[in-house]
């Protein structure tokens, strides 16, 4: 892994992303990611704590995030696709185990072998594909078996297990190193589906070769030790997303999004604001146009909802979010304090990723993974352990 010997990796200094030309700055706190991982480790002391780093580390950059997590103790990583696994392999050490959640598609199975990727086998078809690869390799190949414990998304059904029992040859050449499932309602701790899925997984796993068990991702960890089993797979929690809505978020915030003010103007009662003129004030207002829009991942569904912040002053979002901009009410800002080209917080100390998601009618996962690539990106903390990517 390449080494960057400075406290802050500032991608804005890259000729492609000078801060003077970017409309907004996204700051990623690598220390906070490391702190969140270590905190989760303490919660699951009896289990191994993996790290889910799919979707480019939830939009924050595999090349920056993965080495920090490895140095924090992560020895297992989960990605969704084979290409993500190949990309991750280039920035972590050879001893790290990389698991591909979507399994080995027929035209990518050979690359799983080539790059040392462990596939999750979700169906009888995938088992057959991986068995064929083991024949070509001339040796058993490591794999994860996923069972469908009730979510009806991925995994082997009870009927599939019947087929496997009827023909034991179907599993020849497979070295099963993990049996997993996934909780559908873990963010609702009192939901009866959680206990039902756990019991169903235990029942189904008893019909498979003996192997460590994994059921819980981020929210499942907070259901308690009964759900930790042998391996947990946190993803969103690493990046500061709240595990549920039952209390304060115990995780450290990871991202801050600040955007430049492009223009300030005063409007009179009844004047329209934005596309469709969906907002018209009933008294004179001062407004600012800010350089972030839905092309940057700030959802149009948040139109007329939520706010930005300037220092300790809330700036309500007015009217529709445009592709490259949105408009906020700055009437409460003292005259002359906020000027064009200064920055306001869209995600920051007073407004979390989850707050932004709630205003847009979505979840923090979608907000993070939708954040665009037009920002000036700064990575702070732990930069000396992180590899600078593109």
Tab-separated table of C-alpha atoms in Angstrom:
chain	number	residue	atom	x	y	z
A	1	UNK	CA	0.000	0.000	0.000
A	2	UNK	CA	1.244	3.453	-0.843
A	3	UNK	CA	1.884	5.789	2.068
A	4	UNK	CA	0.830	9.415	2.295
A	5	UNK	CA	2.701	11.162	5.116
A	6	UNK	CA	0.467	14.052	6.025
A	7	UNK	CA	-2.387	14.606	8.419
A	8	UNK	CA	-4.820	15.661	5.699
A	9	UNK	CA	-5.200	14.248	2.207
A	10	UNK	CA	-6.625	17.138	0.252
A	11	UNK	CA	-8.012	16.024	-3.082
A	12	UNK	CA	-8.868	19.668	-3.747
A	13	UNK	CA	-5.167	20.216	-4.407
A	14	UNK	CA	-5.339	17.755	-7.302
A	15	UNK	CA	-5.289	19.677	-10.613
A	16	UNK	CA	-8.578	17.976	-11.540
A	17	UNK	CA	-10.326	19.154	-8.371
A	18	UNK	CA	-9.071	22.591	-7.320
A	19	UNK	CA	-11.189	24.044	-4.525
A	20	UNK	CA	-11.541	27.297	-6.440
A	21	UNK	CA	-13.475	25.483	-9.173
A	22	UNK	CA	-15.625	23.072	-7.144
A	23	UNK	CA	-19.060	24.112	-5.976
A	24	UNK	CA	-18.852	22.258	-2.688
A	25	UNK	CA	-16.492	20.469	-0.326
A	26	UNK	CA	-17.085	16.962	1.049
A	27	UNK	CA	-14.914	16.206	4.077
A	28	UNK	CA	-14.476	12.561	5.112
A	29	UNK	CA	-13.149	11.932	8.617
A	30	UNK	CA	-11.058	8.756	8.463
A	31	UNK	CA	-10.482	8.847	12.217
A	32	UNK	CA	-14.255	8.691	12.737
A	33	UNK	CA	-14.493	5.603	10.508
A	34	UNK	CA	-11.712	3.935	12.500
A	35	UNK	CA	-13.400	4.928	15.768
A	36	UNK	CA	-16.740	3.497	14.629
A	37	UNK	CA	-15.115	0.199	13.668
A	38	UNK	CA	-13.346	-0.098	17.018
A	39	UNK	CA	-16.579	0.740	18.858
A	40	UNK	CA	-18.444	-1.991	16.990
A	41	UNK	CA	-15.647	-4.413	17.825
A	42	UNK	CA	-16.236	-3.780	21.523
A	43	UNK	CA	-19.943	-4.557	21.117
A	44	UNK	CA	-19.265	-7.946	19.521
A	45	UNK	CA	-16.324	-9.106	21.584
A	46	UNK	CA	-17.311	-12.746	21.108
A	47	UNK	CA	-17.588	-12.502	17.324
A	48	UNK	CA	-15.411	-11.436	14.411
A	49	UNK	CA	-16.178	-7.953	13.058
A	50	UNK	CA	-15.943	-7.710	9.280
A	51	UNK	CA	-16.403	-4.506	7.237
A	52	UNK	CA	-18.811	-3.964	4.362
A	53	UNK	CA	-17.214	-1.679	1.824
A	54	UNK	CA	-19.483	-2.113	-1.191
A	55	UNK	CA	-20.591	0.796	-3.399
A	56	UNK	CA	-17.145	2.419	-3.175
A	57	UNK	CA	-17.212	2.321	0.634
A	58	UNK	CA	-20.753	3.740	0.610
A	59	UNK	CA	-19.614	6.477	-1.738
A	60	UNK	CA	-16.642	7.603	0.361
A	61	UNK	CA	-13.821	5.916	-1.576
A	62	UNK	CA	-12.478	2.370	-1.220
A	63	UNK	CA	-8.886	3.463	-1.771
A	64	UNK	CA	-9.033	5.842	1.195
A	65	UNK	CA	-11.302	3.912	3.532
A	66	UNK	CA	-10.209	0.270	3.202
A	67	UNK	CA	-6.594	0.691	4.391
A	68	UNK	CA	-7.801	2.613	7.455
A	69	UNK	CA	-10.229	-0.173	8.341
A	70	UNK	CA	-7.562	-2.813	7.859
A	71	UNK	CA	-5.182	-0.977	10.161
A	72	UNK	CA	-8.027	-0.696	12.675
A	73	UNK	CA	-8.312	-4.483	12.779
A	74	UNK	CA	-10.621	-5.520	9.943
A	75	UNK	CA	-9.496	-8.802	8.427
A	76	UNK	CA	-12.632	-9.506	6.375
A	77	UNK	CA	-14.313	-7.254	3.826
A	78	UNK	CA	-17.603	-7.709	1.997
A	79	UNK	CA	-18.405	-6.180	-1.397
A	80	UNK	CA	-21.388	-6.636	-3.725
A	81	UNK	CA	-19.740	-7.275	-7.100
A	82	UNK	CA	-16.652	-9.034	-8.428
A	83	UNK	CA	-15.296	-5.789	-9.895
A	84	UNK	CA	-15.520	-4.184	-6.450
A	85	UNK	CA	-13.550	-7.089	-5.022
A	86	UNK	CA	-10.835	-6.776	-7.655
A	87	UNK	CA	-10.545	-3.049	-6.975
A	88	UNK	CA	-10.390	-3.659	-3.226
A	89	UNK	CA	-7.748	-6.365	-3.611
A	90	UNK	CA	-5.318	-3.762	-4.977
A	91	UNK	CA	-5.440	-1.585	-1.829
A	92	UNK	CA	-5.413	-4.108	1.031
A	93	UNK	CA	-2.884	-6.713	2.078
A	94	UNK	CA	-2.891	-10.267	0.737
A	95	UNK	CA	-3.990	-11.648	4.110
A	96	UNK	CA	-7.361	-9.850	3.934
A	97	UNK	CA	-10.339	-12.034	2.994
A	98	UNK	CA	-12.713	-10.467	0.462
A	99	UNK	CA	-16.236	-11.859	0.059
A	100	UNK	CA	-18.517	-11.088	-2.901
A	101	UNK	CA	-22.139	-10.918	-1.739
A	102	UNK	CA	-23.748	-11.343	-5.155
A	103	UNK	CA	-21.821	-14.524	-5.830
A	104	UNK	CA	-19.974	-15.794	-8.888
A	105	UNK	CA	-21.700	-14.837	-12.117
A	106	UNK	CA	-20.732	-17.391	-14.779
A	107	UNK	CA	-18.567	-14.959	-16.758
A	108	UNK	CA	-16.764	-13.711	-13.630
A	109	UNK	CA	-16.222	-16.905	-11.644
A	110	UNK	CA	-12.706	-17.435	-12.991
A	111	UNK	CA	-11.736	-13.949	-11.827
A	112	UNK	CA	-12.958	-14.796	-8.341
A	113	UNK	CA	-10.379	-17.574	-8.317
A	114	UNK	CA	-7.685	-15.402	-9.891
A	115	UNK	CA	-8.039	-12.596	-7.344
A	116	UNK	CA	-8.727	-14.774	-4.328
A	117	UNK	CA	-12.324	-13.640	-3.844
A	118	UNK	CA	-14.716	-15.751	-1.787
A	119	UNK	CA	-18.213	-15.831	-3.316
A	120	UNK	CA	-21.510	-16.027	-1.489
A	121	UNK	CA	-23.530	-18.815	-3.106
A	122	UNK	CA	-27.169	-17.754	-3.084
A	123	UNK	CA	-28.742	-20.369	-5.340
A	124	UNK	CA	-28.336	-23.867	-6.728
A	125	UNK	CA	-27.188	-22.323	-10.011
A	126	UNK	CA	-24.380	-20.447	-8.266
A	127	UNK	CA	-23.367	-23.602	-6.424
A	128	UNK	CA	-23.070	-25.351	-9.799
A	129	UNK	CA	-20.983	-22.505	-11.250
A	130	UNK	CA	-18.586	-22.558	-8.307
A	131	UNK	CA	-18.370	-26.343	-8.317
A	132	UNK	CA	-17.314	-26.189	-11.996
A	133	UNK	CA	-14.570	-23.755	-11.030
A	134	UNK	CA	-13.331	-26.126	-8.344
A	135	UNK	CA	-13.081	-28.870	-10.966
A	136	UNK	CA	-11.034	-26.571	-13.218
A	137	UNK	CA	-8.841	-25.548	-10.285
A	138	UNK	CA	-8.347	-29.145	-9.240
A	139	UNK	CA	-9.009	-28.353	-5.598
A	140	UNK	CA	-11.855	-27.411	-3.234
A	141	UNK	CA	-12.725	-23.723	-3.362
A	142	UNK	CA	-13.805	-21.656	-0.373
A	143	UNK	CA	-17.371	-20.322	-0.418
A	144	UNK	CA	-20.136	-18.839	1.725
A	145	UNK	CA	-23.638	-20.314	1.651
A	146	UNK	CA	-26.510	-17.896	2.181
A	147	UNK	CA	-29.908	-19.109	3.345
A	148	UNK	CA	-33.159	-17.193	2.928
A	149	UNK	CA	-34.449	-16.872	6.475
A	150	UNK	CA	-37.487	-14.814	5.494
A	151	UNK	CA	-36.464	-11.744	3.511
A	152	UNK	CA	-37.158	-13.347	0.102
A	153	UNK	CA	-34.237	-11.561	-1.511
A	154	UNK	CA	-31.086	-13.730	-1.588
A	155	UNK	CA	-30.334	-17.222	-0.403
A	156	UNK	CA	-31.162	-20.909	-0.527
A	157	UNK	CA	-34.708	-21.937	0.299
A	158	UNK	CA	-35.813	-24.968	2.279
A	159	UNK	CA	-36.587	-26.589	-1.062
A	160	UNK	CA	-33.036	-25.928	-2.258
A	161	UNK	CA	-31.696	-27.592	0.882
A	162	UNK	CA	-33.877	-30.620	0.115
A	163	UNK	CA	-32.252	-30.845	-3.338
A	164	UNK	CA	-28.771	-30.661	-1.798
A	165	UNK	CA	-29.615	-33.464	0.615
A	166	UNK	CA	-30.974	-35.641	-2.183
A	167	UNK	CA	-27.722	-35.329	-4.170
A	168	UNK	CA	-24.661	-34.790	-1.979
A	169	UNK	CA	-22.479	-34.641	-5.100
A	170	UNK	CA	-23.815	-31.126	-5.746
A	171	UNK	CA	-21.574	-29.841	-2.946
A	172	UNK	CA	-18.426	-31.672	-4.045
A	173	UNK	CA	-15.475	-29.331	-4.405
A	174	UNK	CA	-16.898	-26.668	-2.084
A	175	UNK	CA	-15.175	-25.658	1.137
A	176	UNK	CA	-17.957	-23.951	3.097
A	177	UNK	CA	-16.312	-21.424	5.426
A	178	UNK	CA	-19.410	-19.401	6.417
A	179	UNK	CA	-23.193	-19.744	6.437
A	180	UNK	CA	-25.031	-16.424	6.430
A	181	UNK	CA	-28.420	-14.769	6.194
A	182	UNK	CA	-29.688	-11.198	6.466
A	183	UNK	CA	-32.224	-9.490	8.722
A	184	UNK	CA	-35.043	-7.531	7.087
A	185	UNK	CA	-36.210	-5.519	10.118
A	186	UNK	CA	-33.120	-5.099	12.306
A	187	UNK	CA	-33.598	-1.321	12.465
A	188	UNK	CA	-36.860	-1.991	14.352
A	189	UNK	CA	-35.595	-3.797	17.481
A	190	UNK	CA	-39.052	-4.900	18.661
A	191	UNK	CA	-40.114	-6.349	15.313
A	192	UNK	CA	-41.056	-10.034	15.669
A	193	UNK	CA	-39.409	-10.851	12.341
A	194	UNK	CA	-35.983	-10.505	13.947
A	195	UNK	CA	-36.416	-13.444	16.282
A	196	UNK	CA	-38.247	-15.462	13.655
A	197	UNK	CA	-35.446	-14.978	11.136
A	198	UNK	CA	-32.800	-15.918	13.669
A	199	UNK	CA	-34.577	-19.167	14.515
A	200	UNK	CA	-35.144	-19.956	10.847
A	201	UNK	CA	-31.484	-19.377	10.025
A	202	UNK	CA	-30.337	-21.639	12.851
A	203	UNK	CA	-32.755	-24.323	11.675
A	204	UNK	CA	-31.568	-24.088	8.068
A	205	UNK	CA	-27.859	-23.892	8.885
A	206	UNK	CA	-28.162	-27.167	10.830
A	207	UNK	CA	-28.864	-28.853	7.488
A	208	UNK	CA	-25.619	-27.563	5.956
A	209	UNK	CA	-21.936	-28.365	6.530
A	210	UNK	CA	-20.739	-27.080	9.890
A	211	UNK	CA	-19.309	-23.567	9.539
A	212	UNK	CA	-19.276	-20.206	11.338
A	213	UNK	CA	-22.562	-18.301	11.183
A	214	UNK	CA	-23.318	-14.673	10.263
A	215	UNK	CA	-26.698	-12.957	10.512
A	216	UNK	CA	-26.231	-9.349	11.607
A	217	UNK	CA	-25.180	-6.298	9.639
A	218	UNK	CA	-25.081	-2.813	11.179
A	219	UNK	CA	-28.485	-2.617	12.859
A	220	UNK	CA	-28.447	-6.280	13.839
A	221	UNK	CA	-25.384	-5.711	15.987
A	222	UNK	CA	-27.482	-3.492	18.264
A	223	UNK	CA	-30.055	-6.257	18.819
A	224	UNK	CA	-27.615	-7.796	21.274
A	225	UNK	CA	-25.280	-10.785	21.651
A	226	UNK	CA	-27.908	-13.359	20.634
A	227	UNK	CA	-27.715	-11.949	17.116
A	228	UNK	CA	-23.935	-11.668	16.825
A	229	UNK	CA	-23.223	-15.377	16.249
A	230	UNK	CA	-19.699	-15.832	14.810
A	231	UNK	CA	-19.311	-12.948	12.326
A	232	UNK	CA	-21.009	-9.542	12.040
A	233	UNK	CA	-20.985	-7.465	8.880
A	234	UNK	CA	-21.336	-3.724	9.628
A	235	UNK	CA	-21.545	-1.356	6.693
A	236	UNK	CA	-23.577	1.816	7.224
A	237	UNK	CA	-22.617	1.988	10.906
A	238	UNK	CA	-18.968	2.381	9.924
A	239	UNK	CA	-19.895	5.565	8.104
A	240	UNK	CA	-21.928	7.098	10.935
A	241	UNK	CA	-25.471	6.084	9.934
A	242	UNK	CA	-27.729	5.581	12.963
A	243	UNK	CA	-28.515	1.864	13.543
A	244	UNK	CA	-32.117	2.599	14.579
A	245	UNK	CA	-34.374	5.415	15.759
A	246	UNK	CA	-34.794	4.242	19.358
A	247	UNK	CA	-32.242	6.610	20.874
A	248	UNK	CA	-29.261	8.870	20.216
A	249	UNK	CA	-26.867	7.732	17.524
A	250	UNK	CA	-23.828	6.217	19.313
A	251	UNK	CA	-21.641	6.436	16.199
A	252	UNK	CA	-19.290	9.217	15.164
A	253	UNK	CA	-20.240	11.435	12.227
A	254	UNK	CA	-17.996	10.774	9.226
A	255	UNK	CA	-18.955	13.283	6.522
A	256	UNK	CA	-19.443	17.006	6.253
A	257	UNK	CA	-20.809	18.677	3.122
A	258	UNK	CA	-20.259	22.423	2.682
A	259	UNK	CA	-21.395	24.337	-0.380
A	260	UNK	CA	-20.528	27.737	-1.780
A	261	UNK	CA	-23.095	30.520	-1.904
A	262	UNK	CA	-23.348	31.580	-5.535
A	263	UNK	CA	-25.702	34.543	-5.269
A	264	UNK	CA	-27.676	36.490	-2.682
A	265	UNK	CA	-30.832	38.467	-3.409
A	266	UNK	CA	-33.863	39.988	-1.712
A	267	UNK	CA	-37.378	39.022	-2.763
A	268	UNK	CA	-40.726	40.646	-2.120
A	269	UNK	CA	-43.981	39.073	-0.917
A	270	UNK	CA	-45.536	36.881	-3.605
A	271	UNK	CA	-42.420	36.512	-5.761
A	272	UNK	CA	-41.807	32.940	-6.938
A	273	UNK	CA	-38.725	30.895	-6.037
A	274	UNK	CA	-37.276	28.098	-8.161
A	275	UNK	CA	-38.791	25.786	-10.760
A	276	UNK	CA	-42.570	25.843	-10.661
A	277	UNK	CA	-42.374	28.826	-8.315
A	278	UNK	CA	-43.609	26.484	-5.584
A	279	UNK	CA	-42.527	28.878	-2.838
A	280	UNK	CA	-43.807	32.443	-2.537
A	281	UNK	CA	-43.059	34.386	0.663
A	282	UNK	CA	-45.697	36.295	2.581
A	283	UNK	CA	-43.172	38.931	3.591
A	284	UNK	CA	-39.826	40.227	2.277
A	285	UNK	CA	-37.073	37.605	2.471
A	286	UNK	CA	-33.368	37.404	1.745
A	287	UNK	CA	-32.351	34.229	-0.090
A	288	UNK	CA	-29.127	32.579	-1.243
A	289	UNK	CA	-28.500	30.227	-4.148
A	290	UNK	CA	-26.172	27.403	-3.097
A	291	UNK	CA	-23.992	25.261	-5.386
A	292	UNK	CA	-25.391	21.780	-4.682
A	293	UNK	CA	-28.284	20.061	-6.451
A	294	UNK	CA	-29.734	16.696	-7.260
A	295	UNK	CA	-26.880	15.953	-9.691
A	296	UNK	CA	-24.693	15.982	-6.572
A	297	UNK	CA	-26.944	13.505	-4.755
A	298	UNK	CA	-28.953	16.096	-2.837
A	299	UNK	CA	-32.343	14.653	-3.691
A	300	UNK	CA	-35.081	16.608	-5.439
A	301	UNK	CA	-37.437	14.853	-3.003
A	302	UNK	CA	-35.976	17.184	-0.390
A	303	UNK	CA	-37.440	20.198	-2.171
A	304	UNK	CA	-38.982	22.601	0.306
A	305	UNK	CA	-37.837	20.363	3.150
A	306	UNK	CA	-34.847	20.460	5.452
A	307	UNK	CA	-32.283	23.185	5.778
A	308	UNK	CA	-28.680	24.272	5.579
A	309	UNK	CA	-26.747	25.886	8.423
A	310	UNK	CA	-24.492	28.893	8.636
A	311	UNK	CA	-22.679	29.026	11.958
A	312	UNK	CA	-25.544	28.556	14.451
A	313	UNK	CA	-28.295	29.824	12.150
A	314	UNK	CA	-30.762	27.497	10.412
A	315	UNK	CA	-31.376	28.269	6.722
A	316	UNK	CA	-34.599	26.592	5.458
A	317	UNK	CA	-34.528	25.198	1.924
A	318	UNK	CA	-37.055	27.021	-0.269
A	319	UNK	CA	-38.755	25.671	-3.372
A	320	UNK	CA	-37.495	22.876	-5.608
A	321	UNK	CA	-33.963	21.523	-5.620
A	322	UNK	CA	-32.445	22.052	-9.085
A	323	UNK	CA	-29.840	19.906	-10.819
A	324	UNK	CA	-26.909	22.065	-9.724
A	325	UNK	CA	-28.295	24.332	-7.027
A	326	UNK	CA	-30.813	24.914	-4.290
A	327	UNK	CA	-32.108	28.019	-2.544
A	328	UNK	CA	-32.091	28.755	1.175
A	329	UNK	CA	-33.643	31.473	3.315
A	330	UNK	CA	-30.926	33.600	4.925
A	331	UNK	CA	-33.234	36.250	6.364
A	332	UNK	CA	-32.117	35.455	9.924
A	333	UNK	CA	-28.427	35.983	9.151
A	334	UNK	CA	-27.218	39.381	10.356
A	335	UNK	CA	-26.560	41.825	7.555
A	336	UNK	CA	-23.155	41.372	5.962
A	337	UNK	CA	-22.168	38.193	7.826
A	338	UNK	CA	-22.853	35.796	4.924
A	339	UNK	CA	-21.533	36.801	1.508
A	340	UNK	CA	-21.280	35.236	-1.931
A	341	UNK	CA	-18.618	32.506	-2.185
A	342	UNK	CA	-18.755	31.771	1.534
A	343	UNK	CA	-19.895	28.268	2.527
A	344	UNK	CA	-22.901	26.828	4.319
A	345	UNK	CA	-23.309	23.348	5.830
A	346	UNK	CA	-25.705	20.920	4.160
A	347	UNK	CA	-24.414	17.973	6.189
A	348	UNK	CA	-22.460	18.826	9.286
A	349	UNK	CA	-22.387	19.255	13.046
A	350	UNK	CA	-26.014	20.455	13.236
A	351	UNK	CA	-27.527	18.308	10.480
A	352	UNK	CA	-26.641	14.644	10.126
A	353	UNK	CA	-26.851	12.387	7.102
A	354	UNK	CA	-29.918	10.824	8.724
A	355	UNK	CA	-31.547	14.260	9.098
A	356	UNK	CA	-31.028	14.943	5.404
A	357	UNK	CA	-32.467	11.522	4.573
A	358	UNK	CA	-35.563	12.088	6.681
A	359	UNK	CA	-36.291	15.380	4.924
A	360	UNK	CA	-35.995	13.631	1.543
A	361	UNK	CA	-38.149	10.690	2.587
A	362	UNK	CA	-35.328	8.178	2.299
A	363	UNK	CA	-32.557	6.619	4.419
A	364	UNK	CA	-29.002	7.654	5.214
A	365	UNK	CA	-27.640	4.785	3.108
A	366	UNK	CA	-29.088	6.343	-0.033
A	367	UNK	CA	-27.839	9.821	0.836
A	368	UNK	CA	-24.260	8.624	1.323
A	369	UNK	CA	-24.106	6.397	-1.746
A	370	UNK	CA	-25.666	9.126	-3.919
A	371	UNK	CA	-23.189	11.878	-3.074
A	372	UNK	CA	-21.697	12.988	-6.363
A	373	UNK	CA	-18.189	13.306	-7.717
A	374	UNK	CA	-18.152	17.037	-8.433
A	375	UNK	CA	-17.159	17.937	-4.904
A	376	UNK	CA	-13.766	18.943	-3.725
A	377	UNK	CA	-13.040	16.001	-1.401
A	378	UNK	CA	-10.899	16.240	1.702
A	379	UNK	CA	-9.845	13.263	3.795
A	380	UNK	CA	-8.814	14.197	7.305
A	381	UNK	CA	-7.144	12.102	9.986
A	382	UNK	CA	-5.220	8.869	9.534
A	383	UNK	CA	-4.092	10.001	6.078
A	384	UNK	CA	-0.681	8.476	6.650
A	385	UNK	CA	-2.300	5.029	6.486
A	386	UNK	CA	-4.407	5.688	3.423
A	387	UNK	CA	-3.660	5.285	-0.256
A	388	UNK	CA	-4.406	8.192	-2.532
A	389	UNK	CA	-6.646	7.108	-5.384
A	390	UNK	CA	-7.984	8.751	-8.490
